[in-house]
mmCIF file of C-alpha atoms and ligand atoms in Angstrom:
data_model
loop_
_atom_site.group_PDB
_atom_site.id
_atom_site.type_symbol
_atom_site.label_atom_id
_atom_site.label_comp_id
_atom_site.label_asym_id
_atom_site.label_seq_id
_atom_site.Cartn_x
_atom_site.Cartn_y
_atom_site.Cartn_z
ATOM 1 C CA MET Q 61 -24.525 26.271 -17.393
ATOM 2 C CA SER Q 62 -26.225 26.641 -13.999
ATOM 3 C CA GLY Q 63 -24.121 27.086 -10.774
ATOM 4 C CA THR Q 64 -26.097 24.606 -8.559
ATOM 5 C CA THR Q 65 -24.300 21.381 -7.679
ATOM 6 C CA PRO Q 66 -25.876 18.625 -9.469
ATOM 7 C CA SER Q 67 -27.219 15.774 -7.247
ATOM 8 C CA LEU Q 68 -25.079 12.448 -7.438
ATOM 9 C CA ALA Q 69 -25.794 8.965 -6.267
ATOM 10 C CA GLU Q 70 -25.976 8.310 -2.619
ATOM 11 C CA ARG Q 71 -22.521 6.374 -2.719
ATOM 12 C CA MET Q 72 -20.702 9.377 -3.539
ATOM 13 C CA SER Q 73 -21.649 11.035 0.034
ATOM 14 C CA HIS Q 74 -19.632 8.450 1.534
ATOM 15 C CA ILE Q 75 -16.415 8.668 -0.566
ATOM 16 C CA GLY Q 76 -13.858 11.419 -1.520
ATOM 17 C CA LEU Q 77 -10.726 11.661 -3.641
ATOM 18 C CA SER Q 78 -8.179 9.675 -2.060
ATOM 19 C CA PRO Q 79 -6.385 11.856 0.533
ATOM 20 C CA THR Q 80 -3.123 10.833 -0.168
ATOM 21 C CA MET Q 81 -3.141 12.285 -3.313
ATOM 22 C CA LYS Q 82 -4.377 15.716 -1.965
ATOM 23 C CA GLY Q 83 -0.594 16.601 -0.860
ATOM 24 C CA THR Q 84 0.622 15.581 -4.276
ATOM 25 C CA ILE Q 85 -1.772 18.175 -5.817
ATOM 26 C CA ALA Q 86 -0.961 20.866 -3.749
ATOM 27 C CA ALA Q 87 2.859 20.250 -4.124
ATOM 28 C CA GLU Q 88 2.174 20.254 -7.792
ATOM 29 C CA ARG Q 89 0.893 23.746 -7.697
ATOM 30 C CA LEU Q 90 3.550 25.183 -5.575
ATOM 31 C CA ARG Q 91 6.065 23.826 -8.118
ATOM 32 C CA ARG Q 92 4.487 25.381 -10.909
ATOM 33 C CA GLU Q 93 4.846 28.807 -9.137
ATOM 34 C CA GLY Q 94 8.740 27.748 -8.872
ATOM 35 C CA VAL Q 95 8.985 26.999 -5.414
ATOM 36 C CA ASP Q 96 11.379 24.424 -4.176
ATOM 37 C CA VAL Q 97 9.189 21.785 -2.718
ATOM 38 C CA VAL Q 98 10.580 18.963 -1.004
ATOM 39 C CA ASP Q 99 7.977 16.058 -1.702
ATOM 40 C CA LEU Q 100 8.026 13.376 0.882
ATOM 41 C CA GLY Q 101 4.374 12.592 0.151
ATOM 42 C CA ALA Q 102 4.779 10.132 -2.993
ATOM 43 C CA GLY Q 103 3.344 6.511 -2.583
ATOM 44 C CA GLU Q 104 5.671 5.438 -5.304
ATOM 45 C CA PRO Q 105 9.472 4.377 -6.158
ATOM 46 C CA ASP Q 106 11.703 7.138 -7.174
ATOM 47 C CA PHE Q 107 13.499 4.498 -9.154
ATOM 48 C CA PRO Q 108 13.038 4.091 -12.985
ATOM 49 C CA THR Q 109 11.407 0.695 -14.082
ATOM 50 C CA PRO Q 110 14.352 -1.677 -14.704
ATOM 51 C CA ALA Q 111 15.793 -1.681 -18.317
ATOM 52 C CA HIS Q 112 14.822 -5.415 -18.778
ATOM 53 C CA ILE Q 113 11.195 -4.538 -18.033
ATOM 54 C CA THR Q 114 10.773 -1.561 -20.512
ATOM 55 C CA ALA Q 115 12.779 -3.604 -23.054
ATOM 56 C CA ALA Q 116 9.990 -6.293 -22.874
ATOM 57 C CA ALA Q 117 7.416 -3.431 -23.275
ATOM 58 C CA HIS Q 118 9.200 -2.206 -26.347
ATOM 59 C CA LYS Q 119 9.444 -5.728 -27.879
ATOM 60 C CA ALA Q 120 5.703 -6.065 -27.501
ATOM 61 C CA LEU Q 121 5.021 -2.705 -29.159
ATOM 62 C CA ASP Q 122 6.972 -3.628 -31.798
ATOM 63 C CA ALA Q 123 5.466 -6.811 -32.475
ATOM 64 C CA ASN Q 124 2.139 -4.945 -32.384
ATOM 65 C CA PHE Q 125 1.002 -6.950 -29.302
ATOM 66 C CA THR Q 126 -1.498 -4.309 -28.869
ATOM 67 C CA LYS Q 127 -5.097 -5.834 -29.098
ATOM 68 C CA TYR Q 128 -7.440 -7.137 -26.452
ATOM 69 C CA THR Q 129 -6.004 -10.338 -24.619
ATOM 70 C CA ALA Q 130 -7.929 -12.782 -22.577
ATOM 71 C CA ASN Q 131 -9.937 -10.710 -20.070
ATOM 72 C CA MET Q 132 -8.200 -12.345 -16.980
ATOM 73 C CA GLY Q 133 -4.601 -11.900 -18.423
ATOM 74 C CA THR Q 134 -2.682 -13.814 -20.900
ATOM 75 C CA LEU Q 135 -1.952 -17.351 -19.821
ATOM 76 C CA GLU Q 136 1.837 -16.427 -19.913
ATOM 77 C CA LEU Q 137 1.260 -13.671 -17.417
ATOM 78 C CA ARG Q 138 -0.894 -15.810 -15.091
ATOM 79 C CA GLU Q 139 1.762 -18.439 -15.110
ATOM 80 C CA ALA Q 140 4.487 -15.763 -14.449
ATOM 81 C CA ILE Q 141 2.638 -14.884 -11.497
ATOM 82 C CA GLY Q 142 2.131 -18.383 -10.415
ATOM 83 C CA TYR Q 143 6.048 -18.971 -10.866
ATOM 84 C CA ARG Q 144 6.818 -15.878 -8.875
ATOM 85 C CA TYR Q 145 4.734 -17.099 -5.808
ATOM 86 C CA ARG Q 146 6.117 -20.746 -6.183
ATOM 87 C CA GLU Q 147 9.557 -19.380 -6.388
ATOM 88 C CA ASP Q 148 9.318 -16.832 -3.403
ATOM 89 C CA TYR Q 149 6.874 -18.671 -1.018
ATOM 90 C CA GLY Q 150 6.506 -22.455 -2.104
ATOM 91 C CA VAL Q 151 2.917 -22.000 -2.893
ATOM 92 C CA SER Q 152 1.162 -23.406 -6.060
ATOM 93 C CA TYR Q 153 -1.252 -21.610 -8.059
ATOM 94 C CA ALA Q 154 -2.704 -22.691 -11.232
ATOM 95 C CA PRO Q 155 -3.737 -20.218 -13.943
ATOM 96 C CA ASP Q 156 -7.386 -20.354 -13.149
ATOM 97 C CA GLU Q 157 -6.625 -19.597 -9.702
ATOM 98 C CA VAL Q 158 -4.964 -16.175 -10.653
ATOM 99 C CA ILE Q 159 -6.437 -12.749 -12.481
ATOM 100 C CA ALA Q 160 -4.313 -10.054 -13.433
ATOM 101 C CA ALA Q 161 -6.021 -6.459 -12.942
ATOM 102 C CA ALA Q 162 -5.145 -2.758 -13.496
ATOM 103 C CA GLY Q 163 -3.052 -2.395 -10.188
ATOM 104 C CA GLY Q 164 -3.146 -3.964 -6.834
ATOM 105 C CA LYS Q 165 -5.809 -1.478 -5.993
ATOM 106 C CA GLN Q 166 -8.203 -3.026 -8.715
ATOM 107 C CA ALA Q 167 -7.399 -6.330 -7.757
ATOM 108 C CA LEU Q 168 -8.488 -5.668 -4.085
ATOM 109 C CA TYR Q 169 -11.532 -3.873 -5.019
ATOM 110 C CA HIS Q 170 -12.773 -6.822 -7.304
ATOM 111 C CA ALA Q 171 -11.902 -9.193 -4.249
ATOM 112 C CA ALA Q 172 -14.053 -6.962 -2.156
ATOM 113 C CA MET Q 173 -16.857 -6.778 -4.485
ATOM 114 C CA THR Q 174 -16.776 -10.450 -5.192
ATOM 115 C CA ILE Q 175 -16.927 -11.533 -1.532
ATOM 116 C CA PHE Q 176 -18.648 -9.087 0.784
ATOM 117 C CA ASN Q 177 -22.404 -8.575 1.187
ATOM 118 C CA PRO Q 178 -24.175 -5.337 2.492
ATOM 119 C CA GLY Q 179 -24.757 -5.931 6.079
ATOM 120 C CA ASP Q 180 -21.398 -7.934 6.555
ATOM 121 C CA GLU Q 181 -18.441 -6.653 8.721
ATOM 122 C CA VAL Q 182 -14.932 -6.491 7.506
ATOM 123 C CA ILE Q 183 -12.171 -6.059 9.877
ATOM 124 C CA THR Q 184 -9.183 -4.309 9.020
ATOM 125 C CA HIS Q 185 -6.582 -2.228 10.747
ATOM 126 C CA VAL Q 186 -5.371 1.333 11.127
ATOM 127 C CA PRO Q 187 -3.491 3.282 10.914
ATOM 128 C CA GLY Q 188 -3.996 2.112 7.486
ATOM 129 C CA TRP Q 189 -4.219 2.716 3.847
ATOM 130 C CA PRO Q 190 -7.751 4.341 3.175
ATOM 131 C CA THR Q 191 -8.434 2.722 0.066
ATOM 132 C CA LEU Q 192 -9.141 -0.617 1.810
ATOM 133 C CA ILE Q 193 -11.712 1.120 4.282
ATOM 134 C CA GLU Q 194 -13.413 2.848 0.948
ATOM 135 C CA GLN Q 195 -13.791 -0.550 -0.995
ATOM 136 C CA ILE Q 196 -15.423 -2.242 1.859
ATOM 137 C CA LYS Q 197 -17.977 0.589 2.202
ATOM 138 C CA LEU Q 198 -18.203 0.627 -1.719
ATOM 139 C CA ALA Q 199 -18.937 -3.249 -1.602
ATOM 140 C CA GLY Q 200 -21.528 -2.358 0.665
ATOM 141 C CA ALA Q 201 -20.408 -3.712 3.745
ATOM 142 C CA THR Q 202 -18.977 -1.967 7.299
ATOM 143 C CA PRO Q 203 -15.464 -1.594 7.974
ATOM 144 C CA VAL Q 204 -14.533 -2.515 11.697
ATOM 145 C CA VAL Q 205 -11.186 -1.057 12.281
ATOM 146 C CA VAL Q 206 -8.614 -2.441 14.671
ATOM 147 C CA ARG Q 207 -6.052 0.163 16.085
ATOM 148 C CA THR Q 208 -2.464 -0.778 16.202
ATOM 149 C CA SER Q 209 -0.068 1.291 18.359
ATOM 150 C CA ALA Q 210 3.173 3.273 17.847
ATOM 151 C CA ALA Q 211 4.206 1.845 21.227
ATOM 152 C CA GLU Q 212 4.296 -1.720 19.744
ATOM 153 C CA GLY Q 213 5.569 -0.477 16.393
ATOM 154 C CA PHE Q 214 2.324 -0.790 14.930
ATOM 155 C CA ALA Q 215 2.730 -4.462 14.820
ATOM 156 C CA LEU Q 216 -0.554 -6.224 13.722
ATOM 157 C CA ARG Q 217 -1.745 -8.631 16.693
ATOM 158 C CA ALA Q 218 -4.053 -11.747 16.027
ATOM 159 C CA ASP Q 219 -5.912 -11.201 19.289
ATOM 160 C CA ALA Q 220 -6.492 -7.715 18.475
ATOM 161 C CA LEU Q 221 -8.194 -8.551 15.124
ATOM 162 C CA LEU Q 222 -10.040 -11.585 16.586
ATOM 163 C CA ALA Q 223 -11.449 -9.571 19.340
ATOM 164 C CA ALA Q 224 -13.338 -7.442 16.766
ATOM 165 C CA VAL Q 225 -15.031 -10.589 15.249
ATOM 166 C CA THR Q 226 -18.814 -10.844 15.489
ATOM 167 C CA PRO Q 227 -21.537 -12.919 14.205
ATOM 168 C CA ARG Q 228 -21.667 -10.538 11.260
ATOM 169 C CA THR Q 229 -18.137 -10.812 10.314
ATOM 170 C CA ARG Q 230 -17.133 -11.897 6.839
ATOM 171 C CA ALA Q 231 -13.572 -11.137 6.490
ATOM 172 C CA ILE Q 232 -10.423 -9.875 7.730
ATOM 173 C CA ILE Q 233 -8.141 -7.770 5.448
ATOM 174 C CA VAL Q 234 -4.319 -7.807 6.529
ATOM 175 C CA ASN Q 235 -1.931 -5.220 4.795
ATOM 176 C CA SER Q 236 1.564 -6.301 5.412
ATOM 177 C CA PRO Q 237 3.896 -4.593 5.115
ATOM 178 C CA GLY Q 238 1.709 -1.793 5.678
ATOM 179 C CA ASN Q 239 1.202 1.517 4.445
ATOM 180 C CA PRO Q 240 1.756 4.027 6.350
ATOM 181 C CA THR Q 241 3.447 2.620 9.307
ATOM 182 C CA GLY Q 242 6.078 -0.149 7.192
ATOM 183 C CA ALA Q 243 4.869 -2.501 9.942
ATOM 184 C CA LEU Q 244 4.427 -6.416 9.651
ATOM 185 C CA ILE Q 245 2.307 -9.108 10.894
ATOM 186 C CA SER Q 246 4.729 -11.370 12.350
ATOM 187 C CA GLU Q 247 4.577 -15.183 11.243
ATOM 188 C CA SER Q 248 3.688 -16.397 14.508
ATOM 189 C CA GLU Q 249 0.713 -13.916 14.759
ATOM 190 C CA ALA Q 250 -0.370 -14.813 11.188
ATOM 191 C CA ARG Q 251 -0.401 -18.406 12.282
ATOM 192 C CA THR Q 252 -2.509 -17.886 14.995
ATOM 193 C CA LEU Q 253 -4.605 -15.593 13.181
ATOM 194 C CA ALA Q 254 -5.211 -18.389 9.965
ATOM 195 C CA LYS Q 255 -6.065 -21.076 12.357
ATOM 196 C CA GLU Q 256 -8.827 -19.067 14.123
ATOM 197 C CA ALA Q 257 -9.856 -17.572 10.856
ATOM 198 C CA ALA Q 258 -10.214 -21.129 9.912
ATOM 199 C CA ARG Q 259 -12.161 -22.331 12.865
ATOM 200 C CA LEU Q 260 -14.641 -19.415 12.305
ATOM 201 C CA GLY Q 261 -14.918 -19.825 8.578
ATOM 202 C CA LEU Q 262 -13.816 -16.117 8.013
ATOM 203 C CA TRP Q 263 -12.495 -15.138 4.565
ATOM 204 C CA VAL Q 264 -8.963 -13.491 4.932
ATOM 205 C CA ILE Q 265 -7.757 -11.137 2.252
ATOM 206 C CA VAL Q 266 -3.957 -10.214 2.405
ATOM 207 C CA ASP Q 267 -2.885 -6.901 0.607
ATOM 208 C CA LEU Q 268 0.856 -7.841 -0.306
ATOM 209 C CA CYS Q 269 1.644 -4.992 -2.338
ATOM 210 C CA TYR Q 270 4.840 -3.915 -0.619
ATOM 211 C CA GLU Q 271 5.838 -7.924 -0.039
ATOM 212 C CA GLN Q 272 9.034 -7.359 -2.059
ATOM 213 C CA LEU Q 273 10.243 -4.595 0.357
ATOM 214 C CA VAL Q 274 10.536 -6.736 3.771
ATOM 215 C CA TYR Q 275 13.858 -5.637 5.552
ATOM 216 C CA ASP Q 276 16.199 -6.853 8.095
ATOM 217 C CA HIS Q 277 15.694 -10.499 7.138
ATOM 218 C CA VAL Q 278 12.541 -10.598 8.932
ATOM 219 C CA PRO Q 279 10.383 -14.299 7.588
ATOM 220 C CA HIS Q 280 7.197 -13.123 6.369
ATOM 221 C CA ASN Q 281 5.708 -16.057 4.319
ATOM 222 C CA LEU Q 282 2.143 -15.318 4.751
ATOM 223 C CA PRO Q 283 0.803 -17.074 1.346
ATOM 224 C CA LYS Q 284 2.303 -20.301 2.889
ATOM 225 C CA ILE Q 285 1.201 -19.888 6.606
ATOM 226 C CA PHE Q 286 -2.311 -18.818 5.376
ATOM 227 C CA GLY Q 287 -2.537 -20.901 2.616
ATOM 228 C CA ASP Q 288 -1.661 -24.198 4.796
ATOM 229 C CA ALA Q 289 -4.657 -23.277 7.281
ATOM 230 C CA MET Q 290 -7.305 -21.581 4.963
ATOM 231 C CA ARG Q 291 -6.340 -21.940 1.304
ATOM 232 C CA GLU Q 292 -10.291 -22.013 0.494
ATOM 233 C CA LYS Q 293 -11.185 -18.690 2.113
ATOM 234 C CA LEU Q 294 -7.652 -17.043 1.094
ATOM 235 C CA VAL Q 295 -7.225 -14.139 -1.266
ATOM 236 C CA LEU Q 296 -3.900 -12.819 -1.889
ATOM 237 C CA CYS Q 297 -3.604 -9.578 -3.684
ATOM 238 C CA GLY Q 298 -0.302 -8.342 -4.917
ATOM 239 C CA SER Q 299 1.177 -5.687 -7.387
ATOM 240 C CA ALA Q 300 4.217 -5.107 -9.821
ATOM 241 C CA SER Q 301 3.821 -1.469 -8.801
ATOM 242 C CA LYS Q 302 6.174 -0.938 -5.744
ATOM 243 C CA GLY Q 303 8.636 -3.796 -5.649
ATOM 244 C CA TYR Q 304 9.529 -3.337 -9.742
ATOM 245 C CA ALA Q 305 8.924 0.395 -9.560
ATOM 246 C CA MET Q 306 5.942 -0.105 -11.971
ATOM 247 C CA THR Q 307 3.278 2.173 -10.634
ATOM 248 C CA GLY Q 308 2.382 3.583 -13.819
ATOM 249 C CA TRP Q 309 2.145 0.509 -15.704
ATOM 250 C CA ARG Q 310 -1.033 -0.732 -13.320
ATOM 251 C CA CYS Q 311 -0.615 -4.260 -13.235
ATOM 252 C CA GLY Q 312 -1.812 -6.065 -9.847
ATOM 253 C CA TRP Q 313 -3.189 -9.824 -9.526
ATOM 254 C CA VAL Q 314 -5.490 -11.945 -7.293
ATOM 255 C CA LEU Q 315 -4.462 -15.236 -6.269
ATOM 256 C CA GLY Q 316 -7.366 -17.213 -4.683
ATOM 257 C CA PRO Q 317 -10.154 -19.984 -4.836
ATOM 258 C CA THR Q 318 -11.355 -20.177 -8.858
ATOM 259 C CA ALA Q 319 -14.814 -19.045 -7.747
ATOM 260 C CA VAL Q 320 -13.227 -15.737 -6.519
ATOM 261 C CA VAL Q 321 -11.073 -15.546 -9.506
ATOM 262 C CA SER Q 322 -14.406 -16.303 -11.817
ATOM 263 C CA GLY Q 323 -16.091 -13.324 -9.885
ATOM 264 C CA CYS Q 324 -13.225 -11.029 -10.305
ATOM 265 C CA ASN Q 325 -13.106 -11.807 -13.999
ATOM 266 C CA ALA Q 326 -16.845 -11.074 -14.490
ATOM 267 C CA LEU Q 327 -16.719 -7.762 -12.656
ATOM 268 C CA GLN Q 328 -13.519 -7.110 -14.725
ATOM 269 C CA SER Q 329 -15.233 -7.943 -18.165
ATOM 270 C CA HIS Q 330 -17.926 -5.140 -17.436
ATOM 271 C CA GLU Q 331 -15.536 -2.421 -16.279
ATOM 272 C CA SER Q 332 -12.214 -2.520 -17.883
ATOM 273 C CA SER Q 333 -11.271 -5.688 -19.526
ATOM 274 C CA ASN Q 334 -7.700 -6.887 -19.691
ATOM 275 C CA VAL Q 335 -4.888 -5.030 -18.296
ATOM 276 C CA ASN Q 336 -2.867 -3.307 -20.945
ATOM 277 C CA SER Q 337 -1.405 -5.768 -23.440
ATOM 278 C CA ILE Q 338 2.109 -4.008 -23.326
ATOM 279 C CA THR Q 339 1.956 -3.835 -19.645
ATOM 280 C CA GLN Q 340 1.192 -7.450 -19.563
ATOM 281 C CA LYS Q 341 4.523 -8.313 -21.326
ATOM 282 C CA ALA Q 342 6.426 -6.128 -18.958
ATOM 283 C CA ALA Q 343 5.156 -7.806 -15.925
ATOM 284 C CA VAL Q 344 6.085 -11.230 -17.417
ATOM 285 C CA ALA Q 345 9.856 -9.958 -17.793
ATOM 286 C CA ALA Q 346 9.466 -8.505 -14.052
ATOM 287 C CA LEU Q 347 8.288 -11.634 -12.536
ATOM 288 C CA THR Q 348 10.170 -14.374 -14.525
ATOM 289 C CA GLY Q 349 13.409 -12.074 -15.211
ATOM 290 C CA PRO Q 350 16.389 -11.499 -12.903
ATOM 291 C CA GLN Q 351 15.134 -10.174 -9.313
ATOM 292 C CA ASP Q 352 18.643 -8.659 -8.601
ATOM 293 C CA CYS Q 353 16.857 -5.248 -9.437
ATOM 294 C CA VAL Q 354 14.533 -5.642 -6.739
ATOM 295 C CA ALA Q 355 17.328 -6.472 -4.107
ATOM 296 C CA GLU Q 356 19.383 -3.451 -5.267
ATOM 297 C CA MET Q 357 16.226 -1.094 -4.799
ATOM 298 C CA ARG Q 358 15.614 -2.933 -1.319
ATOM 299 C CA ALA Q 359 19.236 -2.211 -0.192
ATOM 300 C CA ILE Q 360 18.916 1.598 -1.094
ATOM 301 C CA TYR Q 361 15.319 1.706 0.723
ATOM 302 C CA ILE Q 362 17.196 0.125 4.006
ATOM 303 C CA GLN Q 363 19.924 2.684 3.910
ATOM 304 C CA ARG Q 364 17.688 5.517 3.516
ATOM 305 C CA ARG Q 365 15.134 4.311 6.294
ATOM 306 C CA ASN Q 366 18.236 3.996 8.506
ATOM 307 C CA GLN Q 367 19.430 7.379 7.820
ATOM 308 C CA VAL Q 368 16.305 9.039 7.936
ATOM 309 C CA LEU Q 369 15.701 7.584 11.433
ATOM 310 C CA GLU Q 370 19.030 8.840 12.333
ATOM 311 C CA TRP Q 371 18.278 12.278 11.300
ATOM 312 C CA LEU Q 372 14.800 12.703 12.817
ATOM 313 C CA ARG Q 373 16.481 11.635 16.179
ATOM 314 C CA GLU Q 374 18.311 14.918 16.044
ATOM 315 C CA GLU Q 375 15.015 16.146 17.488
ATOM 316 C CA PRO Q 376 13.799 13.491 20.297
ATOM 317 C CA ARG Q 377 10.344 14.722 20.437
ATOM 318 C CA LEU Q 378 10.022 13.128 16.677
ATOM 319 C CA VAL Q 379 9.362 9.625 18.061
ATOM 320 C CA CYS Q 380 9.306 7.157 15.235
ATOM 321 C CA PRO Q 381 9.049 3.292 15.394
ATOM 322 C CA VAL Q 382 11.611 1.552 13.077
ATOM 323 C CA PRO Q 383 9.373 0.238 10.046
ATOM 324 C CA GLN Q 384 10.176 -3.417 8.861
ATOM 325 C CA GLY Q 385 8.980 -2.702 5.177
ATOM 326 C CA ALA Q 386 7.645 -0.731 2.538
ATOM 327 C CA PHE Q 387 9.255 3.143 2.323
ATOM 328 C CA TYR Q 388 7.551 5.085 4.764
ATOM 329 C CA LEU Q 389 8.117 6.024 8.207
ATOM 330 C CA PHE Q 390 5.293 7.410 10.634
ATOM 331 C CA PRO Q 391 6.619 9.607 13.114
ATOM 332 C CA SER Q 392 4.646 10.895 15.864
ATOM 333 C CA ILE Q 393 4.189 14.628 16.323
ATOM 334 C CA GLU Q 394 2.016 14.532 19.548
ATOM 335 C CA ALA Q 395 4.649 16.627 21.367
ATOM 336 C CA PHE Q 396 4.335 19.582 18.649
ATOM 337 C CA LEU Q 397 0.441 19.627 18.870
ATOM 338 C CA SER Q 398 -1.301 22.308 20.620
ATOM 339 C CA PRO Q 399 -4.250 24.640 20.378
ATOM 340 C CA ALA Q 400 -2.322 27.565 20.052
ATOM 341 C CA GLY Q 401 -0.056 26.059 17.176
ATOM 342 C CA ALA Q 402 -1.042 23.317 15.292
ATOM 343 C CA PRO Q 403 -4.075 21.570 16.759
ATOM 344 C CA THR Q 404 -4.267 18.601 14.647
ATOM 345 C CA SER Q 405 -1.748 16.458 12.334
ATOM 346 C CA GLN Q 406 -3.450 18.028 9.400
ATOM 347 C CA ALA Q 407 -2.891 21.586 10.897
ATOM 348 C CA PHE Q 408 0.639 20.564 11.337
ATOM 349 C CA THR Q 409 1.231 19.242 7.677
ATOM 350 C CA ASP Q 410 -0.681 22.233 6.303
ATOM 351 C CA GLY Q 411 1.675 24.710 8.200
ATOM 352 C CA LEU Q 412 4.766 22.399 6.976
ATOM 353 C CA LEU Q 413 3.717 22.741 3.423
ATOM 354 C CA ALA Q 414 2.837 26.472 3.786
ATOM 355 C CA LYS Q 415 5.870 27.652 5.769
ATOM 356 C CA GLU Q 416 8.648 25.155 4.735
ATOM 357 C CA HIS Q 417 7.261 23.654 1.524
ATOM 358 C CA VAL Q 418 7.542 20.094 2.667
ATOM 359 C CA VAL Q 419 4.642 17.563 1.698
ATOM 360 C CA VAL Q 420 3.918 14.872 4.034
ATOM 361 C CA THR Q 421 0.898 13.110 4.683
ATOM 362 C CA PRO Q 422 -1.261 13.651 8.027
ATOM 363 C CA ALA Q 423 -2.198 10.641 9.837
ATOM 364 C CA GLU Q 424 -5.788 11.619 9.346
ATOM 365 C CA ALA Q 425 -5.674 10.367 5.688
ATOM 366 C CA PHE Q 426 -4.969 7.051 7.614
ATOM 367 C CA GLU Q 427 -7.544 6.929 10.090
ATOM 368 C CA SER Q 428 -5.331 8.181 12.771
ATOM 369 C CA THR Q 429 -3.991 11.164 14.476
ATOM 370 C CA GLY Q 430 -0.803 12.826 16.144
ATOM 371 C CA ALA Q 431 1.428 11.518 13.346
ATOM 372 C CA PHE Q 432 2.528 11.939 9.659
ATOM 373 C CA ARG Q 433 3.682 9.666 6.736
ATOM 374 C CA LEU Q 434 7.191 10.146 5.583
ATOM 375 C CA SER Q 435 7.907 8.598 2.283
ATOM 376 C CA TYR Q 436 11.500 7.814 1.906
ATOM 377 C CA ALA Q 437 11.413 7.049 -1.723
ATOM 378 C CA THR Q 438 13.332 9.933 -2.794
ATOM 379 C CA SER Q 439 17.111 10.824 -2.899
ATOM 380 C CA LEU Q 440 19.179 11.192 0.500
ATOM 381 C CA GLU Q 441 19.735 14.855 -0.671
ATOM 382 C CA ARG Q 442 16.140 15.490 -0.815
ATOM 383 C CA LEU Q 443 15.405 13.601 2.433
ATOM 384 C CA ARG Q 444 18.301 15.358 4.440
ATOM 385 C CA GLU Q 445 16.372 18.781 3.191
ATOM 386 C CA GLY Q 446 13.058 17.701 4.148
ATOM 387 C CA VAL Q 447 14.078 16.429 7.569
ATOM 388 C CA THR Q 448 16.100 19.863 8.210
ATOM 389 C CA ARG Q 449 12.641 21.755 7.381
ATOM 390 C CA ILE Q 450 10.482 19.483 9.131
ATOM 391 C CA ILE Q 451 12.401 19.937 12.532
ATOM 392 C CA ARG Q 452 12.898 23.749 11.988
ATOM 393 C CA TYR Q 453 9.036 23.830 11.533
ATOM 394 C CA ALA Q 454 8.136 21.741 14.546
ATOM 395 C CA ARG Q 455 10.701 23.618 16.756
ATOM 396 C CA SER Q 456 9.061 26.935 15.395
ATOM 397 C CA LEU Q 457 5.347 25.880 16.699
ATOM 398 C CA PRO Q 458 3.896 27.631 19.944
ATOM 399 C CA LEU Q 459 3.137 25.026 22.565
ATOM 400 C CA GLY Q 460 0.343 25.349 24.803
ATOM 401 C CA LYS Q 461 -3.260 26.938 24.987
HETATM 402 C C1 PLP V 554 -1.417 -0.610 0.856
HETATM 403 C C2 PLP V 554 -1.632 -0.839 -0.574
HETATM 404 N N1 PLP V 554 -2.173 -1.405 -1.162
HETATM 405 C C3 PLP V 554 -2.209 -1.472 -2.580
HETATM 406 C C4 PLP V 554 -1.814 -0.479 -3.048
HETATM 407 C C5 PLP V 554 -2.159 -0.414 -4.690
HETATM 408 O O1 PLP V 554 -1.113 0.019 -5.546
HETATM 409 P P1 PLP V 554 -1.279 -0.419 -7.027
HETATM 410 O O2 PLP V 554 -2.683 -0.099 -7.468
HETATM 411 O O3 PLP V 554 -0.367 0.570 -7.627
HETATM 412 O O4 PLP V 554 -0.826 -1.768 -7.069
HETATM 413 C C6 PLP V 554 -1.261 0.714 -2.481
HETATM 414 C C7 PLP V 554 -0.827 1.820 -3.377
HETATM 415 O O5 PLP V 554 -0.340 2.889 -2.704
HETATM 416 C C8 PLP V 554 -0.887 0.468 -1.045
HETATM 417 O O6 PLP V 554 -0.356 1.427 -0.452
#
C-alpha cells in the first residue's frame, strides 16, 4: 500500500469526526490501559432502556418481524408518533406528515437536505450541537450562528435570531432544550419568533431531541406555538434516544408538511431505507406505553443537576448557569485560563484528562470558548468524584503569563 493520502471529495475538507465523540475515544483508550476514568463526556442516558420497551423488541424478534418495512416506517409507528405529539402538545399530525428515521440526527439531516439550497443562509445558535452546523454545510448552505450568553443563562432570544436574517435566509434551526447548555427558548420568545418567521416566509426547524427532559415545570409547548403561527413551514425533529434511553436503537422522526416528509422519504429510500424493524416495534411501545419511566428518569436528572451545581459551587470561580433541560452543565472556566497554564478550553480539558482522568467536552466542540460541557447522565458517586478532580485540577493550574 502506498503511504500517500488519497484525495477525497471536496466536501470532506469541510467536515471531521463529530468532536463530541473524540473524548469518548480517548477515554476508551485510557480505560483499556486500566486507568480509573471518570467519563462525564457522554451524550446519552446511563439508564437501561425500560423493560416494557425491550419486551416489545423481544416479541418482534420472536415473531420474526425482521424484514423491510415501509420506507418511512410502519403505519403503526407513524401513528404512535402522532399519538405522542397529540397527547403531549395537543397538535395533530397525520401518518403522511410523519417519517421515522435512524435517530434524530438522520431526521435533522434529511430535513436539511430537503429544504436548504446552495447559497441559502440558515440561522442557528451557539454554543450549540456541532452536527446542526455541519448538516447545513453538507446541504450546501451557509450557517449563520447567533451567540447566546452565559450571563443570560444561554437563553435563546427571538430578536437575536431575527437580527441575523438577511434576504438570503432560508431557515432558522432552534434546539431546545439545547445541547450543550440545557437552555430553553421560552414560550413567549418562541411566539415572537414564530410570528416573525411566518411574516418573513422562513422555515423553522425545531430540534426537540431533548423534549422529554424539561425541568422545573417550565411550559415548553413549541409544537403548538410554532404550529399555530406557521405550520406550513414548520419541521419538528424528535427522537426516542434521550427521553426513553434508546440511543443505540436509532429511532428519530420528522413531523412536517407532506412535501417535506415526501422529500425525506425519497432521500431515505436511496440511503438507508426503513429504521430497523425491531427498533420500530420498540419505539411504538415507548411512545404509546406508560410514560412513568420518563418521569422517573427526569426526576433523577433533576436531583443530579441540583447536586452537581451545588458541588461546583465549592469553587466559586467555576460559574455555571442553571440549565432547565437536557442533562448537561456548561460551566465557565474563564477564570482558570491563562497562557502559562491552559490557554484554551481545549487545553484545559486535555490537561484534565491527562492529569485527573476526567472526560468532559471543551467549549470549542460547540463553537464556543471558555467553558466545558459536563454530562450528568451518570451516577452521583461518579459525578462527585469527577467534580472533586475537576476542582483539584483547576486549582492546580498556574495563572498569569
Ligand atoms: C441537540 C441534539 N439533537 C439531536 C441529537 C440526535 O440524537 P439521536 O440521533 O440519537 O436521536 C443529539 C444527540 O446527541 C443532540 O444532542
